[in-house]
Amino acid sequence: MDAAGSQVEDECAQYAEQCQSGFITTQGGKLLCSKIIHLIHNYNVKCQVSKVLNECEQRMYKSVAFPAIGTGQARQSPAKVADDMLDAIVEFASKRSVQHLKKIKIVIFQTSMLRHFHESMKKREGSDSSTTDSWVSLLRSFFWGKKPTEKKKPVVLEKKVYLATFQICGESQKNVDETESWIKNLILKEQFETSISDELIENFDERQINTLADLQRRKHVTILLENKLSPPCIKISGISRDVCFVSVEVQKMITKMKDTEEEQSKAELVYNLVEWRYPGSNGSFVAFDKLTNMQLEDAKIAKKPHLTVKINKKNYRVDLNTLQASDDQGATVNIQRVPKNEGKL
């Protein structure tokens, strides 16, 4: 309130007795926003967030920023607050009638509280609900804005079938037919097919396709990509032991992609809170890449004394207490940790 200025205080005093919806709206004052919505204290965080989101939509606001409501003087559980706030946002984002509100930010001042919001988002991403993927994509679009859709070059797994021909000779047609039937049964007995369905299959690029082609060639199985299904599917058929081996390898590929996506998502969240920098040219400082930024912040939160990072392709050992980094030759540089969004709502 001090940062907003006396004009906002006067407005709050003026409208306080007229409050009927659980909140009052004032001008932005000296803050970098056009309006401020002041909430009357209430332990029902989900209800409060829903009211604000609906009010923003009705007034055709394009963006809104929330603090972690209830984690200050109200001392509510950060994990519960994260669940309640994201529940309200998911319900709001899933409405077809939403037209105006395009971006929702949650400003978290305590870095330690970040993990509660990250874990709350992970729970939704791991849900079995058929609408989970659309909710997660909506959450991401609201938090970070909508990114233009990139046209991906379609990748195709070439299907190679190697035929084996049996020529059967016998004393009679009956013996030939019995032998043919025996061979067919033997083949069917050894044949096995399995399917793997996952949304990430749609994101397979040339590297994953090449890996599938190599598995198909080495293990003599048939791999079929069904990208048009929802969710996309990979069908593997062949001798049972080879199909099982290839199935495990495909699952490993998908798990690795999920881990990478999760790490990038967390790195993006951390970057929105704090930026680590190293010296550049002309006395300026340059931001570390987002993954290194996250590793530095995680190490600081875990109270680790040191962390090795790369600066200009050289290894540096960072002292997380003094914020000094030393290379293998003993040269030392100072790095910076700059919190973001402080003083802004």
Coordinates of C-alpha atoms in Angstrom, one line a residue:
M1 CA 0.0 0.0 0.0
D2 CA 2.9 2.3 0.7
A3 CA 4.3 1.8 -2.8
A4 CA 0.9 2.5 -4.3
G5 CA 0.6 5.9 -2.7
S6 CA -1.9 8.0 -0.8
Q7 CA -4.4 8.2 -3.7
V8 CA -5.0 4.5 -3.5
E9 CA -5.4 4.7 0.3
D10 CA -8.0 7.4 -0.1
E11 CA -9.9 5.3 -2.6
C12 CA -9.9 2.3 -0.3
A13 CA -11.3 4.4 2.5
Q14 CA -13.9 5.8 0.2
Y15 CA -15.1 2.5 -1.1
A16 CA -14.7 0.3 2.0
E17 CA -18.3 0.7 3.2
Q18 CA -19.6 0.0 -0.3
C19 CA -17.9 -3.4 -0.6
Q20 CA -20.5 -6.2 -1.3
S21 CA -18.5 -8.6 -3.5
G22 CA -15.6 -9.4 -1.2
F23 CA -13.3 -6.9 -2.9
I24 CA -12.9 -3.3 -4.0
T25 CA -11.2 -2.0 -7.1
T26 CA -9.0 1.2 -7.2
Q27 CA -6.7 2.9 -9.6
G28 CA -3.1 1.6 -9.8
G29 CA -1.6 4.6 -8.2
K30 CA 2.2 4.6 -8.4
L31 CA 2.4 0.9 -9.2
L32 CA 3.0 -0.3 -12.7
C33 CA -0.6 -1.4 -13.3
S34 CA -3.9 0.2 -14.3
K35 CA -6.1 -1.2 -11.5
I36 CA -5.7 -2.8 -8.1
I37 CA -8.3 -5.3 -6.8
H38 CA -8.2 -5.3 -2.9
L39 CA -9.5 -8.5 -1.4
I40 CA -11.4 -8.6 2.0
H41 CA -9.7 -11.3 4.2
N42 CA -11.2 -14.7 3.6
Y43 CA -9.8 -18.2 4.1
N44 CA -11.5 -19.5 0.9
V45 CA -8.6 -18.7 -1.5
K46 CA -10.1 -20.6 -4.4
C47 CA -13.3 -18.5 -4.2
Q48 CA -11.4 -15.3 -4.0
V49 CA -9.3 -16.1 -7.0
S50 CA -12.4 -17.1 -9.0
K51 CA -14.1 -13.8 -8.1
V52 CA -11.1 -11.8 -9.3
L53 CA -10.7 -13.7 -12.5
N54 CA -14.4 -13.3 -13.4
E55 CA -14.2 -9.6 -12.5
C56 CA -11.2 -9.2 -14.9
E57 CA -13.0 -11.0 -17.7
Q58 CA -16.2 -8.9 -17.2
R59 CA -14.2 -5.7 -17.3
M60 CA -12.2 -6.9 -20.3
Y61 CA -8.8 -6.8 -18.6
K62 CA -6.1 -8.6 -20.6
S63 CA -3.8 -9.6 -17.7
V64 CA -3.8 -10.0 -13.9
A65 CA -1.1 -10.7 -11.3
F66 CA -1.7 -12.4 -8.0
P67 CA 0.5 -12.7 -4.9
A68 CA 0.4 -16.1 -3.1
I69 CA -2.8 -15.2 -1.3
G70 CA -3.1 -16.2 2.3
T71 CA 0.6 -17.1 2.9
G72 CA 1.4 -13.8 4.7
Q73 CA -0.3 -12.8 7.9
A74 CA -3.0 -15.4 7.4
R75 CA -0.3 -18.1 7.5
Q76 CA -2.1 -20.6 5.4
S77 CA -0.3 -23.7 4.1
P78 CA 1.6 -22.8 0.9
A79 CA 0.8 -26.2 -0.6
K80 CA -3.0 -25.7 0.0
V81 CA -2.8 -22.2 -1.4
A82 CA -1.0 -23.4 -4.5
D83 CA -3.7 -26.1 -5.0
D84 CA -6.6 -23.7 -4.4
M85 CA -5.2 -21.0 -6.7
L86 CA -4.4 -23.4 -9.6
D87 CA -7.8 -25.1 -9.2
A88 CA -9.5 -21.7 -9.6
I89 CA -7.4 -20.9 -12.7
V90 CA -8.0 -24.3 -14.3
E91 CA -11.8 -24.0 -13.8
F92 CA -11.7 -20.4 -15.2
A93 CA -9.4 -21.4 -18.2
S94 CA -11.6 -24.3 -19.1
K95 CA -14.6 -22.1 -19.7
R96 CA -15.5 -21.5 -23.4
S97 CA -16.8 -18.0 -22.6
V98 CA -13.3 -16.6 -21.7
Q99 CA -12.4 -14.1 -24.4
H100 CA -10.5 -11.1 -22.9
L101 CA -8.2 -12.3 -20.1
K102 CA -5.1 -13.7 -21.8
K103 CA -2.3 -13.8 -19.1
I104 CA -2.4 -14.7 -15.4
K105 CA 0.7 -14.3 -13.3
I106 CA 1.4 -15.6 -9.7
V107 CA 4.1 -13.5 -8.1
I108 CA 6.0 -15.5 -5.5
F109 CA 8.3 -13.5 -3.3
Q110 CA 9.6 -16.4 -1.2
T111 CA 11.7 -18.6 -3.4
S112 CA 11.2 -21.6 -1.2
M113 CA 7.4 -21.4 -2.0
L114 CA 8.1 -22.0 -5.7
R115 CA 8.3 -25.8 -5.2
H116 CA 4.7 -25.9 -3.8
F117 CA 3.3 -24.3 -7.0
H118 CA 5.5 -26.5 -9.2
E119 CA 4.4 -29.7 -7.5
S120 CA 0.8 -28.6 -7.8
M121 CA 1.2 -28.2 -11.5
K122 CA 3.0 -31.6 -11.7
K123 CA 0.0 -33.3 -10.0
R124 CA -2.3 -32.0 -12.7
E125 CA 0.1 -33.0 -15.5
G126 CA 0.2 -36.5 -14.1
S127 CA -3.6 -36.8 -13.8
D128 CA -5.5 -39.5 -15.8
S129 CA -8.2 -37.0 -16.7
S130 CA -8.8 -36.8 -20.5
T131 CA -8.8 -33.0 -20.2
T132 CA -5.5 -32.7 -18.3
D133 CA -3.4 -31.9 -21.4
S134 CA -5.7 -29.1 -22.4
W135 CA -5.7 -27.7 -18.9
V136 CA -1.9 -27.8 -18.6
S137 CA -1.6 -26.1 -22.0
L138 CA -4.1 -23.5 -20.9
L139 CA -2.2 -22.9 -17.7
R140 CA 1.0 -22.5 -19.6
S141 CA -0.5 -20.1 -22.1
F142 CA -2.0 -18.0 -19.2
F143 CA 1.2 -17.9 -17.2
W144 CA 3.7 -17.3 -20.0
G145 CA 1.5 -16.0 -22.9
K146 CA 0.5 -17.8 -26.0
K147 CA 3.4 -18.7 -28.3
P148 CA 2.9 -18.8 -32.1
T149 CA 2.5 -22.4 -33.2
E150 CA 5.6 -23.7 -35.0
K151 CA 5.0 -25.7 -38.1
K152 CA 6.9 -28.9 -37.6
K153 CA 8.3 -30.8 -40.5
P154 CA 6.5 -34.2 -40.6
V155 CA 8.8 -37.1 -39.8
V156 CA 8.0 -40.6 -41.2
L157 CA 9.3 -44.0 -40.0
E158 CA 10.0 -46.1 -43.0
K159 CA 8.3 -49.5 -42.7
K160 CA 10.7 -52.3 -43.8
V161 CA 9.4 -55.8 -44.1
Y162 CA 11.8 -58.7 -44.9
L163 CA 10.0 -61.7 -46.3
A164 CA 11.0 -65.3 -45.6
T165 CA 9.7 -67.8 -48.2
F166 CA 9.1 -71.5 -47.3
Q167 CA 8.9 -74.1 -50.1
I168 CA 7.2 -77.3 -48.8
C169 CA 7.6 -80.6 -50.7
G170 CA 5.9 -83.8 -49.5
E171 CA 4.7 -87.2 -50.5
S172 CA 1.1 -86.0 -50.5
Q173 CA -1.0 -82.9 -50.4
K174 CA -2.1 -83.8 -47.0
N175 CA 1.4 -83.9 -45.7
V176 CA 2.1 -80.5 -47.3
D177 CA -1.0 -78.9 -45.8
E178 CA -0.2 -80.3 -42.3
T179 CA 3.3 -78.9 -42.5
E180 CA 2.1 -75.5 -43.7
S181 CA -0.4 -75.4 -40.8
W182 CA 2.3 -76.4 -38.3
I183 CA 4.6 -73.5 -39.6
K184 CA 1.8 -71.0 -39.4
N185 CA 0.9 -72.0 -35.8
L186 CA 4.6 -71.8 -34.8
I187 CA 4.9 -68.3 -36.2
L188 CA 1.7 -67.1 -34.5
K189 CA 2.8 -68.6 -31.2
E190 CA 6.0 -66.6 -31.3
Q191 CA 4.3 -63.4 -32.6
F192 CA 3.4 -60.6 -30.2
E193 CA 2.1 -57.0 -30.6
T194 CA 1.9 -54.2 -28.1
S195 CA 0.9 -50.5 -28.2
I196 CA 2.3 -47.5 -26.4
S197 CA 0.1 -44.4 -26.2
D198 CA 1.4 -41.0 -25.1
E199 CA 0.9 -37.3 -26.0
L200 CA 4.6 -36.8 -26.3
I201 CA 4.8 -39.2 -29.3
E202 CA 3.5 -36.4 -31.4
N203 CA 6.7 -34.4 -30.6
F204 CA 9.1 -37.1 -31.8
D205 CA 11.6 -35.4 -34.0
E206 CA 14.2 -36.8 -36.4
R207 CA 16.4 -38.1 -33.6
Q208 CA 13.7 -40.2 -32.0
I209 CA 12.6 -41.5 -35.5
N210 CA 16.1 -42.5 -36.3
T211 CA 16.3 -44.4 -33.0
L212 CA 13.1 -46.2 -33.8
A213 CA 14.4 -47.1 -37.3
D214 CA 17.6 -48.5 -35.7
L215 CA 15.6 -50.6 -33.2
Q216 CA 13.3 -51.8 -36.0
R217 CA 16.4 -52.9 -38.1
R218 CA 18.4 -54.5 -35.3
K219 CA 15.5 -56.4 -33.6
H220 CA 13.6 -57.3 -36.7
V221 CA 10.3 -55.9 -35.5
T222 CA 7.7 -53.8 -37.2
I223 CA 7.1 -50.3 -35.6
L224 CA 4.0 -48.4 -36.7
L225 CA 3.5 -44.7 -35.7
E226 CA -0.2 -43.6 -35.4
N227 CA 0.2 -39.9 -35.1
K228 CA -3.4 -39.1 -36.0
L229 CA -4.8 -41.0 -33.0
S230 CA -5.6 -39.2 -29.8
P231 CA -3.4 -39.8 -27.9
P232 CA -0.8 -40.7 -30.5
C233 CA 0.3 -44.4 -30.5
I234 CA 3.3 -46.6 -31.4
K235 CA 2.5 -50.2 -32.3
I236 CA 5.3 -52.8 -32.1
S237 CA 4.9 -56.3 -33.5
G238 CA 7.4 -59.2 -33.9
I239 CA 8.8 -62.0 -31.8
S240 CA 7.8 -61.5 -28.2
R241 CA 11.3 -61.1 -26.7
D242 CA 12.2 -58.5 -29.3
V243 CA 8.9 -56.6 -28.9
C244 CA 9.4 -56.5 -25.1
F245 CA 13.0 -55.1 -25.6
V246 CA 11.9 -52.5 -28.1
S247 CA 8.9 -51.5 -25.9
V248 CA 11.2 -50.8 -22.9
E249 CA 13.5 -48.7 -25.1
V250 CA 10.5 -46.6 -26.4
Q251 CA 9.3 -46.1 -22.8
K252 CA 12.7 -44.9 -21.8
M253 CA 12.7 -42.4 -24.7
I254 CA 9.3 -41.0 -23.6
T255 CA 10.4 -40.8 -20.0
K256 CA 13.5 -38.9 -21.0
M257 CA 11.4 -36.4 -23.0
K258 CA 9.0 -35.9 -20.0
D259 CA 12.0 -35.3 -17.7
T260 CA 13.4 -32.8 -20.1
E261 CA 10.1 -31.0 -20.5
E262 CA 9.6 -30.9 -16.7
E263 CA 13.1 -29.5 -16.2
Q264 CA 12.5 -26.8 -18.8
S265 CA 9.2 -25.9 -17.2
K266 CA 10.8 -25.6 -13.7
A267 CA 13.7 -23.6 -15.2
E268 CA 11.2 -21.2 -16.7
L269 CA 9.4 -20.8 -13.4
V270 CA 12.7 -20.1 -11.6
Y271 CA 13.8 -17.6 -14.2
N272 CA 10.6 -15.6 -13.6
L273 CA 11.7 -15.2 -10.0
V274 CA 15.4 -14.7 -10.0
E275 CA 18.2 -14.2 -12.6
W276 CA 21.9 -15.2 -12.1
R277 CA 24.4 -13.2 -14.1
Y278 CA 28.1 -13.4 -15.0
P279 CA 30.4 -10.6 -16.2
G280 CA 30.3 -9.9 -19.9
S281 CA 32.1 -7.3 -22.1
N282 CA 32.4 -3.6 -21.3
G283 CA 31.6 -4.1 -17.6
S284 CA 28.1 -5.4 -18.3
F285 CA 26.6 -8.6 -16.9
V286 CA 25.0 -11.4 -18.9
A287 CA 22.3 -13.8 -17.8
F288 CA 23.1 -17.5 -17.4
D289 CA 21.1 -19.9 -19.5
K290 CA 17.8 -20.9 -17.8
L291 CA 19.0 -24.4 -16.8
T292 CA 22.2 -23.1 -15.2
N293 CA 20.1 -20.4 -13.6
M294 CA 17.9 -23.0 -12.0
Q295 CA 20.9 -25.1 -10.9
L296 CA 22.4 -22.1 -9.2
E297 CA 19.2 -21.2 -7.4
D298 CA 18.6 -24.8 -6.4
A299 CA 22.1 -25.1 -5.0
K300 CA 21.6 -21.8 -3.0
I301 CA 18.3 -23.0 -1.6
A302 CA 19.9 -26.3 -0.6
K303 CA 22.7 -24.3 1.1
K304 CA 25.4 -26.0 -0.9
P305 CA 28.8 -24.2 -0.6
H306 CA 29.9 -24.6 -4.2
L307 CA 28.6 -25.4 -7.7
T308 CA 30.6 -25.9 -11.0
V309 CA 29.1 -24.1 -14.0
K310 CA 30.3 -23.1 -17.4
I311 CA 31.1 -19.4 -18.3
N312 CA 32.2 -18.8 -21.9
K313 CA 32.7 -22.5 -22.4
K314 CA 35.1 -22.7 -19.3
N315 CA 34.5 -24.5 -16.0
Y316 CA 34.1 -22.2 -13.0
R317 CA 33.6 -23.2 -9.4
V318 CA 31.1 -20.8 -7.8
D319 CA 31.2 -20.0 -4.1
L320 CA 27.5 -19.6 -3.3
N321 CA 28.3 -17.6 -0.1
T322 CA 30.6 -15.0 -1.6
L323 CA 29.2 -15.2 -5.2
Q324 CA 32.7 -15.5 -6.6
A325 CA 33.6 -17.9 -9.4
S326 CA 37.1 -19.3 -10.0
D327 CA 38.4 -21.2 -13.1
D328 CA 41.1 -23.9 -13.2
Q329 CA 43.9 -21.3 -13.4
G330 CA 42.7 -19.4 -10.3
A331 CA 41.2 -16.4 -12.1
T332 CA 38.2 -15.1 -10.2
V333 CA 35.1 -13.2 -11.3
N334 CA 32.1 -11.9 -9.4
I335 CA 28.6 -13.1 -10.3
Q336 CA 25.2 -11.6 -9.4
R337 CA 21.9 -12.9 -8.2
V338 CA 19.1 -10.6 -9.1
P339 CA 15.5 -11.3 -7.7
K340 CA 12.7 -10.2 -10.1
N341 CA 9.3 -8.7 -9.5
E342 CA 10.1 -7.3 -6.1
G343 CA 7.9 -4.4 -5.3
K344 CA 5.6 -5.1 -8.3
L345 CA 2.1 -6.6 -8.3

